[in-house]
Coordinates of C-alpha atoms and ligand atoms in Angstrom, one line a residue:
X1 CA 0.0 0.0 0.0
X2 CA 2.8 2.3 1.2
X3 CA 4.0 2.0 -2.4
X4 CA 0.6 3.0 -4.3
X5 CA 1.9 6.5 -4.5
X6 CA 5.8 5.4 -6.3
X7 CA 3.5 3.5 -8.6
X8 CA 1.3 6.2 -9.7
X9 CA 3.9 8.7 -9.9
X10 CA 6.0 6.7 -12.3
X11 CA 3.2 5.0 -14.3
X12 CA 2.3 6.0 -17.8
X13 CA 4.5 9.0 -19.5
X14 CA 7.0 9.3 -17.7
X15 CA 9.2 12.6 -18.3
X16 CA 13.4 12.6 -19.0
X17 CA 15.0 10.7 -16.3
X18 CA 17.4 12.7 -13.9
X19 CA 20.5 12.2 -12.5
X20 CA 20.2 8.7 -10.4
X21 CA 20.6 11.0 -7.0
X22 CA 18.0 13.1 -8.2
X23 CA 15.9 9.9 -8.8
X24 CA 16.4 8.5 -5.4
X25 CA 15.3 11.4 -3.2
X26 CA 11.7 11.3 -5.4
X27 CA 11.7 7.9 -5.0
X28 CA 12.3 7.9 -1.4
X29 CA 10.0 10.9 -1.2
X30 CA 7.0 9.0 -2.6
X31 CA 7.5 6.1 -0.6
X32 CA 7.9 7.8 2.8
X33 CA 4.3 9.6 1.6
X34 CA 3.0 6.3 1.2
X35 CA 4.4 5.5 4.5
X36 CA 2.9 8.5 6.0
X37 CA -0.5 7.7 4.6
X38 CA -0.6 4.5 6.3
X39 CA 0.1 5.7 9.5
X40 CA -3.4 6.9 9.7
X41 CA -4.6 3.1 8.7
X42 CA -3.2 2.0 11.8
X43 CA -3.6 5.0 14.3
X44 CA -6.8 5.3 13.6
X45 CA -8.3 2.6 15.8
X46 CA -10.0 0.5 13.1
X47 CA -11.4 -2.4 14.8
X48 CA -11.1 -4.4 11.4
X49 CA -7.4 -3.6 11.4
X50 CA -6.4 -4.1 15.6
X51 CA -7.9 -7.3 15.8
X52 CA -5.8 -9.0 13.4
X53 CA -2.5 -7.3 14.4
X54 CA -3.2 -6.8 18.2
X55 CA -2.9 -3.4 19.9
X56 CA 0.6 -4.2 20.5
X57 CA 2.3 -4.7 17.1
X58 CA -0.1 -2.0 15.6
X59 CA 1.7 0.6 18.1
X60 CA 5.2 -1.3 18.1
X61 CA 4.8 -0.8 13.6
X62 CA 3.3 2.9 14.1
X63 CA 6.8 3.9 16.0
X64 CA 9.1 2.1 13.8
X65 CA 7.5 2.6 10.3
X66 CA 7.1 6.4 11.7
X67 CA 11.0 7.0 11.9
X68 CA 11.2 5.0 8.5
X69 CA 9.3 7.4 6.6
X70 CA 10.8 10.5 8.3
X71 CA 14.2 9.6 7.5
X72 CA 12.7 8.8 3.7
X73 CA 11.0 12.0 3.7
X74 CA 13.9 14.0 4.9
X75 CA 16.4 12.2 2.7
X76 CA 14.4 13.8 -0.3
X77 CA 15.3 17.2 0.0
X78 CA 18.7 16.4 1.3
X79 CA 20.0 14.0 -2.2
X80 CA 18.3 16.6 -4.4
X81 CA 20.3 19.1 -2.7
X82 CA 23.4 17.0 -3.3
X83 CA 22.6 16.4 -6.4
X84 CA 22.0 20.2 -7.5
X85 CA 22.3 23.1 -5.4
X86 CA 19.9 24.7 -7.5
X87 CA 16.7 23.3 -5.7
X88 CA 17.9 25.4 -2.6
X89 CA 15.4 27.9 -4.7
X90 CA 12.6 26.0 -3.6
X91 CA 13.1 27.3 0.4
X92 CA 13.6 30.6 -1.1
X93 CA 10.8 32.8 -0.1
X94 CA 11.7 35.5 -2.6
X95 CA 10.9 33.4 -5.5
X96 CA 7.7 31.7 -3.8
X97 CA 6.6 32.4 -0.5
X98 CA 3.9 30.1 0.5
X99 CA 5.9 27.2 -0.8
X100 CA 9.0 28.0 0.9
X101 CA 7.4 28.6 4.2
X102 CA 5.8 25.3 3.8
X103 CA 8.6 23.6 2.8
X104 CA 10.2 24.7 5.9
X105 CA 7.3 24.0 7.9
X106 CA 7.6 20.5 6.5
X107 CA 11.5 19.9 7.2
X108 CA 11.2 21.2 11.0
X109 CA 7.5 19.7 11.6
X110 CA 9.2 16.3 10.5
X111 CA 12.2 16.7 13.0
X112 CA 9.8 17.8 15.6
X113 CA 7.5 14.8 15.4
X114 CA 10.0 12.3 15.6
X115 CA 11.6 14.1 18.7
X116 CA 8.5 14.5 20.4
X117 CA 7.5 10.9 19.9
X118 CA 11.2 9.4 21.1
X119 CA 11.5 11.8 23.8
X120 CA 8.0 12.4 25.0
X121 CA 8.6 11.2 28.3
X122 CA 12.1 12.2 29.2
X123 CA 10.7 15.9 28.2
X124 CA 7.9 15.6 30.2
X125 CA 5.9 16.7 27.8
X126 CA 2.1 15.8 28.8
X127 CA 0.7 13.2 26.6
X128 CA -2.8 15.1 25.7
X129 CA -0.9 18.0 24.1
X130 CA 1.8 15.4 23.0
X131 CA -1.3 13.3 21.3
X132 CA -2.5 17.1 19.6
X133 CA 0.3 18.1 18.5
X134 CA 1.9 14.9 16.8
X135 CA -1.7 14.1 15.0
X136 CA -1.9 17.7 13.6
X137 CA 1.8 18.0 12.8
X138 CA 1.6 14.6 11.0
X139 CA -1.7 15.4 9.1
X140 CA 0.0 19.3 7.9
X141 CA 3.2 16.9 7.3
X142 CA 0.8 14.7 4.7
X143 CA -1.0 17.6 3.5
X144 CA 2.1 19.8 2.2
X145 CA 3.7 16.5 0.5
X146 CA 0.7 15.9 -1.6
X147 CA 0.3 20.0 -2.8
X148 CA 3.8 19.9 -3.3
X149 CA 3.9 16.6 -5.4
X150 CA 0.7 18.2 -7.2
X151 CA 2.6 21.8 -7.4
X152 CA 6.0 20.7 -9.0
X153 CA 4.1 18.6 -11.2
X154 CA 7.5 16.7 -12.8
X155 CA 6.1 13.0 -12.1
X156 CA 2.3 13.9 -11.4
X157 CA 1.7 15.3 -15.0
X158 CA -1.1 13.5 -16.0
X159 CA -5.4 13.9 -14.5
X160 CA -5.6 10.4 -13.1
X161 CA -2.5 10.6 -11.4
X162 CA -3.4 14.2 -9.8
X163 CA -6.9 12.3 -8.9
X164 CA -5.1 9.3 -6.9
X165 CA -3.5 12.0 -4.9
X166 CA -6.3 13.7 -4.4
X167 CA -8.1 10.8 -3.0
X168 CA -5.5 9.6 -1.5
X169 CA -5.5 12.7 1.0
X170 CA -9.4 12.3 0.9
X171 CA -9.5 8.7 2.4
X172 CA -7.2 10.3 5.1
X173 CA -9.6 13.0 5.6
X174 CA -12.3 10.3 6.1
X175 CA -10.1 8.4 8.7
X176 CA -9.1 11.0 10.6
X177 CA -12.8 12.9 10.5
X178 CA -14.4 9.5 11.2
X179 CA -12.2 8.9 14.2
X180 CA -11.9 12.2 15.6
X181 CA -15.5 13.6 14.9
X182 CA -18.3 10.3 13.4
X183 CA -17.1 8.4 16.4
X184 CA -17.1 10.9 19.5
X185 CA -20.5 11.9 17.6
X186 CA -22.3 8.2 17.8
X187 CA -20.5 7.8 21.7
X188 CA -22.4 11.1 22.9
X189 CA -26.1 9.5 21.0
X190 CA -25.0 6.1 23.9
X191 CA -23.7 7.5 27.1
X192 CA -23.0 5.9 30.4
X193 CA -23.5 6.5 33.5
X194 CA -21.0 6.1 36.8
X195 CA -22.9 4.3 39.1
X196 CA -20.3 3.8 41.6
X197 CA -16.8 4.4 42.6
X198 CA -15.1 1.9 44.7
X199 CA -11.4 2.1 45.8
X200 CA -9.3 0.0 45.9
X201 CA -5.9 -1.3 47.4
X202 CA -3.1 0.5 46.3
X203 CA -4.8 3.9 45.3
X204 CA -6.5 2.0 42.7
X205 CA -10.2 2.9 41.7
X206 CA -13.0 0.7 40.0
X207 CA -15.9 2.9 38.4
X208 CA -18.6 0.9 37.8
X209 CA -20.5 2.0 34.5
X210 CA -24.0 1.5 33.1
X211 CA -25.3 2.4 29.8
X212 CA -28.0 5.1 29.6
X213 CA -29.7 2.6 26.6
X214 CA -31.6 -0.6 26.8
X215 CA -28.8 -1.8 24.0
X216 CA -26.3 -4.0 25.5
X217 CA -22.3 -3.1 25.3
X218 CA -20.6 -6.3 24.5
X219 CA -17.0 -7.0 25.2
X220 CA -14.8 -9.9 25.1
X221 CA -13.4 -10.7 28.4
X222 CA -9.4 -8.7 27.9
X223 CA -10.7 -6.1 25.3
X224 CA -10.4 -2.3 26.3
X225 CA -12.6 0.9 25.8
X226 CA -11.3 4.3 25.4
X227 CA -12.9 6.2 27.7
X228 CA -13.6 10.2 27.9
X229 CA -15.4 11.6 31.6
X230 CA -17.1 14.7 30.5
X231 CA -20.1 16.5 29.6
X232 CA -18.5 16.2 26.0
X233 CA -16.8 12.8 24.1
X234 CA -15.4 15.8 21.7
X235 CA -12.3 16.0 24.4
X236 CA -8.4 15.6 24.2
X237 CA -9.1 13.3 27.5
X238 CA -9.6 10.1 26.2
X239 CA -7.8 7.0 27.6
X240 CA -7.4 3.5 27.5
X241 CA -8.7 0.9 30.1
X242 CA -8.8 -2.8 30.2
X243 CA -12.6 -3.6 31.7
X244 CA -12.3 -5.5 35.1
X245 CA -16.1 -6.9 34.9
X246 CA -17.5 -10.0 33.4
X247 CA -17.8 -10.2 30.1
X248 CA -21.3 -11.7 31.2
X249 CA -22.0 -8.7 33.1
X250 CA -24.1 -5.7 31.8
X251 CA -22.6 -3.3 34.5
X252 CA -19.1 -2.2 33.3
X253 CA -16.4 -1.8 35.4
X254 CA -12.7 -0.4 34.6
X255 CA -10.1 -0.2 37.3
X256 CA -7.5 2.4 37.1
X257 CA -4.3 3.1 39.9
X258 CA -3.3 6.7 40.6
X259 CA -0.5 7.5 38.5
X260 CA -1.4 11.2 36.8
X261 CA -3.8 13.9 36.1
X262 CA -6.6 11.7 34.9
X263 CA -6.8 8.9 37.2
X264 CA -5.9 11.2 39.9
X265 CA -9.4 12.5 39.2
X266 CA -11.5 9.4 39.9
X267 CA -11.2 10.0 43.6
X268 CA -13.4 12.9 43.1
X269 CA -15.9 11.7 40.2
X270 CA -19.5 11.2 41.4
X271 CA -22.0 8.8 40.9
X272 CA -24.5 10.2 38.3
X273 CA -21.8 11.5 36.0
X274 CA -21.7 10.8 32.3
X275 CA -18.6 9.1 30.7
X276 CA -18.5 8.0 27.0
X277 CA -16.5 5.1 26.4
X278 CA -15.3 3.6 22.7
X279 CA -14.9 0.2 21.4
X280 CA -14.7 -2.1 22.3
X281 CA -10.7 -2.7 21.4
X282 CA -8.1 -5.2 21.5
X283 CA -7.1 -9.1 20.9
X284 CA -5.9 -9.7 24.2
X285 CA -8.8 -11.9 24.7
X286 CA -9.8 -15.3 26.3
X287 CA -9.5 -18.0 24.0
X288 CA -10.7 -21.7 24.3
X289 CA -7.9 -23.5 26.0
X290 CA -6.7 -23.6 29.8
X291 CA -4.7 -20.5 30.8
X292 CA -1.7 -19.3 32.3
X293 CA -1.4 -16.1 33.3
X294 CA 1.4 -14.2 34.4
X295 CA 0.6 -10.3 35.5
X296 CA 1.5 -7.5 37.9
X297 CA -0.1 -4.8 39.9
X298 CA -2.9 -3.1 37.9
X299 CA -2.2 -5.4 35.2
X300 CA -4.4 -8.0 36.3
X301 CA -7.7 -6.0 34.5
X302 CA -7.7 -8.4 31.9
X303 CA -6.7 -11.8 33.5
X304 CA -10.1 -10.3 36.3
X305 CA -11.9 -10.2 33.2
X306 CA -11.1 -14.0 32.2
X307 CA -11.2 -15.6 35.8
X308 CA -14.8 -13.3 36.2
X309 CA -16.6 -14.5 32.8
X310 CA -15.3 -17.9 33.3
X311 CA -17.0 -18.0 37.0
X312 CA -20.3 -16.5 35.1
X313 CA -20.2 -19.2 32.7
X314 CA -19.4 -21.8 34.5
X315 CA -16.2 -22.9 32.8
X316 CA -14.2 -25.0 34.9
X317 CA -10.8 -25.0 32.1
X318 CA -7.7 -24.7 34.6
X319 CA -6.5 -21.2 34.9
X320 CA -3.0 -21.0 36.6
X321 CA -2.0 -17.0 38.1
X322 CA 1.0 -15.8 38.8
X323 CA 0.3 -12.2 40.4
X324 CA 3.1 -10.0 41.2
X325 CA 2.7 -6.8 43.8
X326 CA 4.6 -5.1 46.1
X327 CA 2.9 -6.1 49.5
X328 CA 0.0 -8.3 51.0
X329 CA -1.3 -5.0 51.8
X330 CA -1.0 -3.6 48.1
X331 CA -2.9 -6.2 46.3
X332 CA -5.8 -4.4 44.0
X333 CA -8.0 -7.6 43.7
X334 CA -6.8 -9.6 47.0
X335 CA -10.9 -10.5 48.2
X336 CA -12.2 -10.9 44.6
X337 CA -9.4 -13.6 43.4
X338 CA -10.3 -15.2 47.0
X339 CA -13.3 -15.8 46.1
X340 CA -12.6 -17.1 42.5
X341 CA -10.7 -19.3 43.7
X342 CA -13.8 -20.9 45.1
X343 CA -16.1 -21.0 42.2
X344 CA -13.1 -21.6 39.1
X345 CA -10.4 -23.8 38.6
X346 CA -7.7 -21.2 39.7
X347 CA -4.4 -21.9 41.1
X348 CA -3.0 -18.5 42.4
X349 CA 0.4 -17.5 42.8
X350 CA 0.8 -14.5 44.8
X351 CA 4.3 -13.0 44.4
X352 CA 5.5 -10.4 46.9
X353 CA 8.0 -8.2 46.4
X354 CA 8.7 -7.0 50.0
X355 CA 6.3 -9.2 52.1
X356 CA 5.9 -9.6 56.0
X357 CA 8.5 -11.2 58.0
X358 CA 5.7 -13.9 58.7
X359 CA 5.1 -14.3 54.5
X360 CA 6.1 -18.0 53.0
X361 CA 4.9 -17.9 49.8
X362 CA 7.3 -16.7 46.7
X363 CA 9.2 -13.5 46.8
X364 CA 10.6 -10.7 45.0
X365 CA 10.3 -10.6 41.2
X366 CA 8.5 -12.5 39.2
X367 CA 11.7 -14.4 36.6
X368 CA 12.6 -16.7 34.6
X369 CA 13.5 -19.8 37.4
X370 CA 9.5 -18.8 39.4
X371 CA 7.8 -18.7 36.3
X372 CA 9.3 -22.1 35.1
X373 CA 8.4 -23.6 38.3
X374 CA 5.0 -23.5 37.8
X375 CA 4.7 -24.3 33.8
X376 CA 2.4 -27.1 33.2
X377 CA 4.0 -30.3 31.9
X378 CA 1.4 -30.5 29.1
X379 CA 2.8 -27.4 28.2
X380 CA 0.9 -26.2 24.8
X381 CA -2.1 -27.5 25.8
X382 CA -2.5 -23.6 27.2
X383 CA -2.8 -20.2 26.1
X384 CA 0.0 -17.8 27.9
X385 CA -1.4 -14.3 28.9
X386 CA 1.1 -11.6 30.1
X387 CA 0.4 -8.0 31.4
X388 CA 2.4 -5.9 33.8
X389 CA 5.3 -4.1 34.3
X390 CA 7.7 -4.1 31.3
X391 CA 10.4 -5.9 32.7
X392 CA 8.4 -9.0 33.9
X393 CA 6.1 -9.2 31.2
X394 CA 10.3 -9.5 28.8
X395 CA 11.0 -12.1 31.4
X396 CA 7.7 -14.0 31.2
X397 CA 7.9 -14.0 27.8
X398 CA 11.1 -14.8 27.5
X399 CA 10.9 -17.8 29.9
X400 CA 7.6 -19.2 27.4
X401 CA 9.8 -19.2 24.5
X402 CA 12.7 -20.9 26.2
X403 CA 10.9 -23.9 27.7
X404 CA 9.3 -24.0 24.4
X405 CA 5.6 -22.5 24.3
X406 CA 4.5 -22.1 20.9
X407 CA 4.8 -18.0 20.1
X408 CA 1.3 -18.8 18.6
X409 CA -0.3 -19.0 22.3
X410 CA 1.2 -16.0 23.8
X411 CA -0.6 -13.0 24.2
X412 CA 1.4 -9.5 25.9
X413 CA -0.8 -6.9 26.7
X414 CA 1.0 -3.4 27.1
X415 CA -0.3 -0.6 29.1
X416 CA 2.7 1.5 28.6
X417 CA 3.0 1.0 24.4
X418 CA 2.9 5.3 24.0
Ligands
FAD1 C1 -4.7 -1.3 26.2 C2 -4.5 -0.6 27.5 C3 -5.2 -0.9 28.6 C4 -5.0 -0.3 29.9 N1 -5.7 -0.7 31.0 C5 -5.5 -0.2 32.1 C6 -6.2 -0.6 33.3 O1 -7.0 -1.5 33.3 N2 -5.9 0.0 34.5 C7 -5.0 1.0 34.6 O2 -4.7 1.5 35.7 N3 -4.3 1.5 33.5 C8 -4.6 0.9 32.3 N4 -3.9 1.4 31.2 C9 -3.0 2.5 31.3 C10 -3.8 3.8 31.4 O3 -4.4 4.1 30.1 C11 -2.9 5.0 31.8 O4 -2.4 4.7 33.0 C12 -3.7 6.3 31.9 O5 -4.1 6.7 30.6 C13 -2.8 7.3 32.5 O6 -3.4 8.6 32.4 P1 -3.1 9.7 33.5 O7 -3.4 11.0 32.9 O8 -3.7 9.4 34.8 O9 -1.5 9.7 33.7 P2 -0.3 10.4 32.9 O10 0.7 10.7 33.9 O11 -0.9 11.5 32.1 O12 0.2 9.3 31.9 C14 1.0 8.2 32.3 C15 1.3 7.4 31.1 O13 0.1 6.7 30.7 C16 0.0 6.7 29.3 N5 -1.1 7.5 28.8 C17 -1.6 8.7 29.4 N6 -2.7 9.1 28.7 C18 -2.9 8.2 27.8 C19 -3.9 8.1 26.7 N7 -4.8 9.0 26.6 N8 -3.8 7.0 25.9 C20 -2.8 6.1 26.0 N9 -1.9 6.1 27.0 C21 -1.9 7.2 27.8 C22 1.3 7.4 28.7 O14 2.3 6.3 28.5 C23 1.8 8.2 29.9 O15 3.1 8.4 29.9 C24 -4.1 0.8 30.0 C25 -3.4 1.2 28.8 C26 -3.6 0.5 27.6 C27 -2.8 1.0 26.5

């Protein structure tokens, strides 16, 4: 797909050929457009496209095909620089202002994207404004490429070619209007409701949520909703949460921990409040055979999902738990899994990083030597879920592919992928 746009530049008459350099920095040019282009394909939370690529790999291709087609972009106007000096006319404002103030636009709104996105964090740069300013610096990015492919003219010299660039931009248009305005749009028409706020152990927070409709909201047990608390869904607030209910359940429930300006709100939300909630999202789901599932802290959402349906629907597969936290004291779902244990076929694991003096289960991390201690001997006979910190859920994984799981039946779940 990301080559469509080579294609079409270079089909039918083609003019003179340039020097090779010259040749290149179009070629790479087109490509990194194309590359550009499908960026939105992927970012724009298609469920036809996450489920058969998982949240994961969508985000883990949107960074690294991202730095691909900013170095092709930027290599353009570099090799035709090399090649001939002259084109240092086109940044010259005396001979055509609008295009040389876009063009510079473009060079310095590439090199701010791709610094933005690496050091976003290390910055501290907040991640709503982070989220604003990379999707309307990469939509102006794709915008001035196509004009400027259109204005120059060399390749894009005939009406049908023009027209494939044309509606190229216009199915980015759609994507971008259709996620940022259809969507919000159909979320405020279905609203919820916070019926309740519980907390939690370890400044965590469960909001339980009920539709304003009759119309169900069905999930599978592991998928996520985006979810925006506000009289509007048309708001830069809008994050992602794993649901902690049964999939069985028509009350919703997400659990969030404390950790920055939005969850640090749920303290204060109050029952009556409207939240709008998109989706559902996501392949980390519950599949058919018994499961192992290796999570920490706040990742447990989605294995509390799983252990919950399967309790609702009576499913008595084995389900083995290894559950990492910090203390006896800091466990989010202690009293829930308690009871699971009682109406599923659960073993649980509890793994305590700095546990009581009068603690003998396992301790410290979860690795490589606790999480092959507990493998079951008919080892791909089960599906391997991992969510957590980043460090245990490389280990975990890790471990599975050393003592030979199948990479098939592992799933990774990453709550940290931006
Ligand atoms: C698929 C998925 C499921 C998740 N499920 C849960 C869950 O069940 N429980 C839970 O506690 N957390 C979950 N998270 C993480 C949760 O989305 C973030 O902790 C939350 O958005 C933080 O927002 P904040 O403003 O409170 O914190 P901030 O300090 O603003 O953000 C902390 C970090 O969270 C991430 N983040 C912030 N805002 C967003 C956003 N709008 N979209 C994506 N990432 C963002 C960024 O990496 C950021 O650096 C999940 C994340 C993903 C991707």
């Amino acid at each position: 797909m990301s080559l469509l746009p080579l294609l079409v530049a270079y089909s039918g008459d083609i003019p003179t050929k340039r020097t090779l350099l010259e040749e290149l920095g179009v070629v790479l040019g087109f490509i990194g457009l194309g590359l550009f282009g499908i960026q939105f394909l992927f970012s724009g939370r298609i469920k036809q496209v996450a489920p058969s690529f998982g949240v994961d790999n969508i985000v883990q291709f949107h960074k690294e095909i991202g730095i691909v087609a900013i170095i092709f972009v930027l290599s353009h106007p570099i090799l035709l620089l090399v090649s001939d000096w002259e084109y240092i006319s086109f940044y010259d404002p005396r001979e055509n202002l609008p295009r040389a103030a876009a063009l510079f636009f473009a060079t310095f709104g590439m090199i701010a994207l791709l610094s933005t996105s690496l050091w976003r964090v290390s910055t501290g740069l907040n991640y709503e404004w982070w989220r604003l300013i990379h999707g309307v610096l990469g939509f102006s990015l794709v915008f001035i490429g196509i004009v400027h492919s259109i204005q120059v003219g060399h390749y894009l010299n005939e009406f049908y070619k023009i027209a494939f660039f044309i509606l190229f931009f216009g199915s980015l248009v759609y994507l971008l209007v259709h996620a940022r305005m259809v969507r919000p749009y159909m979320a405020k028409k279905d609203p919820f409701i916070i019926k309740e706020i519980l907390p939690r152990k370890d400044d965590c927070y469960t909001l339980r949520l009920e539709k304003k409709s009759a119309e169900p909201f069905r999930f599978l047990p592991g998928q996520f909703t985006w979810i925006t608390i506000s009289h509007t869904p048309f708001s830069l607030q809008q994050h992602p949460f794993s649901f902690s209910s049964s999939a069985e359940n028509s009350i919703l429930e997400i659990t969030a921990k404390r950790i920055g300006d939005f969850t640090n709100t749920w303290k204060y939300l109050q029952p009556g409040q409207t939240a709008f909630l998109e989706g559902p999202f996501g392949s980390f789901t519950l599949k058919e055979k018994p499961c192992f599932l290796v999570m920490g802290g706040i990742g447990v959402t989605p294995g509390i999902s799983f252990l919950k349906t399967l309790a609702d629907r009576k499913d008595q597969r084995k389900c083995i738990l290894i559950y990492g936290n910090e203390s006896w004291k800091k466990i989010p779902f202690r009293e829930e899994l308690d009871r699971l244990k009682n109406q599923i076929n659960l073993k649980l694991i509890h793994v305590l990083e700095k546990p009581d003096k009068d603690w003998d289960g396992e301790k410290g991390l979860i690795d490589e030597k606790l999480v092959t201690k507990y493998l079951p001997e008919d080892l791909n006979e089960f599906d391997y879920y991992i969510c957590g910190p980043g460090q245990m859920m490389d280990k975990a994984e890790l471990t599975f592919r050393k003592q030979g799981v199948d990479w098939r039946n592992i799933y990774a779940e990453r709550f940290d992928f931006v």
